[in-house]
Each structure stands twice: as structure tokens, then as C-alpha cells.
Amino acid sequence: MNNKNRKYTAIAVVAIIFGMISLCYAAVPLYDLFCRTTGFGGTPVDANQISDTKNTENLTINVLFNSDVARGLNWDFIPTQRKQVVKLGENNLAFYKAKNSSRDEITGVATFNVTPPKVGKYFTKIDCFCFEEQTLNSGEEVEMPVNFYIDPEIAIDPNTKDVKSITLSYTFFNSSEEKQHKGKIKKNSIE
């Protein structure tokens, strides 16, 4: 290889290395600009940049309430109302009733679900009875509150603009049975 080729190769290698280092430094601000402009990667889009931004102060959405009881739990469990019309950004309070219809004291625990799934990040529960054990005596009935709000950003997000109703669903499971069997080994019969 002659000196002229070595000189061009060295210049090309230095130029490529310099270009790669420059791109590395420019990548972060360029990616940040891209995310702020498009909302990509969960970055909130600046509401002032959106031409069709609505005043979310008076917007409402229907919240539907659902309840289920898993097998093995002899409870009656219902929402006190099936639907609320909710203003975005305002705190709301809903109630569910649970009644132990068995002859025994039973402990239950509830899980929740919000549908459609794409609105889950905008539905905020401030206080609720989910994931806490609830013990009811035979025939005992209680009201359980749920305090929540819906983030007004739901009206700006292009993926959720079309949502007119949200369903909050709770399912109660019998946790007394788990306590009775805790530490016991289940024997499987092998034939």
C-alpha cells in the first residue's frame, strides 16, 4: 500500500470516528425533540402544541361499575350505582356493598380491572378496598368506598380521545380458604 492510500484511509477512519462521536452527542437532544413532538415513548405532548386541544374543564365521561364474586365465596357483592357521569379531573366517590350470605365468618380480598385497558393510566384510584382483606361475619353487610378521578389528559391523548365510557370492575375472592390451606401440601393421586 502506498503512502497516498494510507493517507486517504487514515483521513476516512478519522472522519468516520468523528462523525460517530458527533452523532452520539446529537442523539439525545434529537431523540428528546422527537419524543416531545410526537408523544413517543410516553412523553406527554405539550398541550399548547396541539391545534385541536379542548378545554377539558367541562368534559365528562361515563364510568360504569361492575362486580363479580369468585367461586367459593358466598357473598353478595354489588355496586350501589351502575353508572356515574364524571367530570375529568374531579374527585369522585362510588360505593360497593358486600354481604356475607354464609353461616360462617369469611375473609375476602378484591382485585380490580379498568377497561378499556388503554385508559388505565388515566384512571387514578385515591382510596379503595382492593387488595385489602375484608372480614365479614355471617349476615354482615358493609359499604366499601372507592375514591377516584380521571386525568384530563385522557381527552388530549390521540389513543383515548374516542373513549366515552370506562368500566371499573372488582372481583372478590375467598382468602379464608387460602389461610386454612397455608403450608399444607396438596397430594396428587398418580395412577
JSON list of N, CA and C in Angstrom, two decimals, residues 77-80 94-100 128-129 140-146:
[
{"chain": "A", "resi": 77, "resn": "PHE", "atom": "N", "xyz": [-72.27, -9.20, 46.29]},
{"chain": "A", "resi": 77, "resn": "PHE", "atom": "CA", "xyz": [-71.39, -8.05, 46.10]},
{"chain": "A", "resi": 77, "resn": "PHE", "atom": "C", "xyz": [-71.86, -7.26, 44.89]},
{"chain": "A", "resi": 78, "resn": "ILE", "atom": "N", "xyz": [-72.29, -6.01, 45.11]},
{"chain": "A", "resi": 78, "resn": "ILE", "atom": "CA", "xyz": [-72.84, -5.19, 44.03]},
{"chain": "A", "resi": 78, "resn": "ILE", "atom": "C", "xyz": [-72.41, -3.73, 44.20]},
{"chain": "A", "resi": 79, "resn": "PRO", "atom": "N", "xyz": [-72.34, -3.00, 43.09]},
{"chain": "A", "resi": 79, "resn": "PRO", "atom": "CA", "xyz": [-72.14, -1.56, 43.20]},
{"chain": "A", "resi": 79, "resn": "PRO", "atom": "C", "xyz": [-73.46, -0.90, 43.62]},
{"chain": "A", "resi": 80, "resn": "THR", "atom": "N", "xyz": [-73.40, 0.17, 44.39]},
{"chain": "A", "resi": 80, "resn": "THR", "atom": "CA", "xyz": [-74.64, 0.84, 44.80]},
{"chain": "A", "resi": 80, "resn": "THR", "atom": "C", "xyz": [-75.26, 1.60, 43.64]},
{"chain": "A", "resi": 94, "resn": "ALA", "atom": "N", "xyz": [-67.56, 6.44, 44.81]},
{"chain": "A", "resi": 94, "resn": "ALA", "atom": "CA", "xyz": [-68.52, 5.39, 44.48]},
{"chain": "A", "resi": 94, "resn": "ALA", "atom": "C", "xyz": [-68.50, 4.37, 45.60]},
{"chain": "A", "resi": 95, "resn": "PHE", "atom": "N", "xyz": [-69.58, 3.61, 45.72]},
{"chain": "A", "resi": 95, "resn": "PHE", "atom": "CA", "xyz": [-69.68, 2.61, 46.79]},
{"chain": "A", "resi": 95, "resn": "PHE", "atom": "C", "xyz": [-70.08, 1.26, 46.22]},
{"chain": "A", "resi": 96, "resn": "TYR", "atom": "N", "xyz": [-69.55, 0.23, 46.84]},
{"chain": "A", "resi": 96, "resn": "TYR", "atom": "CA", "xyz": [-69.95, -1.15, 46.58]},
{"chain": "A", "resi": 96, "resn": "TYR", "atom": "C", "xyz": [-70.48, -1.70, 47.90]},
{"chain": "A", "resi": 97, "resn": "LYS", "atom": "N", "xyz": [-71.47, -2.61, 47.81]},
{"chain": "A", "resi": 97, "resn": "LYS", "atom": "CA", "xyz": [-72.00, -3.29, 49.00]},
{"chain": "A", "resi": 97, "resn": "LYS", "atom": "C", "xyz": [-71.60, -4.75, 48.95]},
{"chain": "A", "resi": 98, "resn": "ALA", "atom": "N", "xyz": [-71.19, -5.25, 50.11]},
{"chain": "A", "resi": 98, "resn": "ALA", "atom": "CA", "xyz": [-70.86, -6.67, 50.23]},
{"chain": "A", "resi": 98, "resn": "ALA", "atom": "C", "xyz": [-71.63, -7.24, 51.41]},
{"chain": "A", "resi": 99, "resn": "LYS", "atom": "N", "xyz": [-72.20, -8.42, 51.21]},
{"chain": "A", "resi": 99, "resn": "LYS", "atom": "CA", "xyz": [-72.92, -9.09, 52.29]},
{"chain": "A", "resi": 99, "resn": "LYS", "atom": "C", "xyz": [-72.49, -10.55, 52.34]},
{"chain": "A", "resi": 100, "resn": "ASN", "atom": "N", "xyz": [-72.16, -11.01, 53.54]},
{"chain": "A", "resi": 100, "resn": "ASN", "atom": "CA", "xyz": [-71.79, -12.40, 53.76]},
{"chain": "A", "resi": 100, "resn": "ASN", "atom": "C", "xyz": [-73.09, -13.20, 53.89]},
{"chain": "A", "resi": 128, "resn": "CYS", "atom": "N", "xyz": [-59.25, 2.83, 47.95]},
{"chain": "A", "resi": 128, "resn": "CYS", "atom": "CA", "xyz": [-60.21, 1.78, 47.66]},
{"chain": "A", "resi": 128, "resn": "CYS", "atom": "C", "xyz": [-59.96, 0.58, 48.56]},
{"chain": "A", "resi": 129, "resn": "PHE", "atom": "N", "xyz": [-60.83, -0.39, 48.45]},
{"chain": "A", "resi": 129, "resn": "PHE", "atom": "CA", "xyz": [-60.78, -1.58, 49.30]},
{"chain": "A", "resi": 129, "resn": "PHE", "atom": "C", "xyz": [-60.03, -2.74, 48.64]},
{"chain": "A", "resi": 140, "resn": "GLU", "atom": "N", "xyz": [-73.44, -10.25, 57.85]},
{"chain": "A", "resi": 140, "resn": "GLU", "atom": "CA", "xyz": [-72.96, -8.85, 57.92]},
{"chain": "A", "resi": 140, "resn": "GLU", "atom": "C", "xyz": [-72.92, -8.23, 56.53]},
{"chain": "A", "resi": 141, "resn": "GLU", "atom": "N", "xyz": [-73.31, -6.96, 56.48]},
{"chain": "A", "resi": 141, "resn": "GLU", "atom": "CA", "xyz": [-73.30, -6.20, 55.23]},
{"chain": "A", "resi": 141, "resn": "GLU", "atom": "C", "xyz": [-72.53, -4.91, 55.44]},
{"chain": "A", "resi": 142, "resn": "VAL", "atom": "N", "xyz": [-71.67, -4.56, 54.49]},
{"chain": "A", "resi": 142, "resn": "VAL", "atom": "CA", "xyz": [-70.88, -3.33, 54.59]},
{"chain": "A", "resi": 142, "resn": "VAL", "atom": "C", "xyz": [-70.87, -2.60, 53.25]},
{"chain": "A", "resi": 143, "resn": "GLU", "atom": "N", "xyz": [-70.68, -1.28, 53.34]},
{"chain": "A", "resi": 143, "resn": "GLU", "atom": "CA", "xyz": [-70.45, -0.47, 52.15]},
{"chain": "A", "resi": 143, "resn": "GLU", "atom": "C", "xyz": [-68.96, -0.18, 52.06]},
{"chain": "A", "resi": 144, "resn": "MET", "atom": "N", "xyz": [-68.42, -0.29, 50.87]},
{"chain": "A", "resi": 144, "resn": "MET", "atom": "CA", "xyz": [-66.99, -0.06, 50.67]},
{"chain": "A", "resi": 144, "resn": "MET", "atom": "C", "xyz": [-66.80, 1.05, 49.64]},
{"chain": "A", "resi": 145, "resn": "PRO", "atom": "N", "xyz": [-66.12, 2.13, 50.03]},
{"chain": "A", "resi": 145, "resn": "PRO", "atom": "CA", "xyz": [-65.95, 3.27, 49.12]},
{"chain": "A", "resi": 145, "resn": "PRO", "atom": "C", "xyz": [-64.76, 3.12, 48.17]},
{"chain": "A", "resi": 146, "resn": "VAL", "atom": "N", "xyz": [-64.90, 3.78, 47.04]},
{"chain": "A", "resi": 146, "resn": "VAL", "atom": "CA", "xyz": [-63.82, 3.91, 46.07]},
{"chain": "A", "resi": 146, "resn": "VAL", "atom": "C", "xyz": [-63.72, 5.40, 45.73]}
]
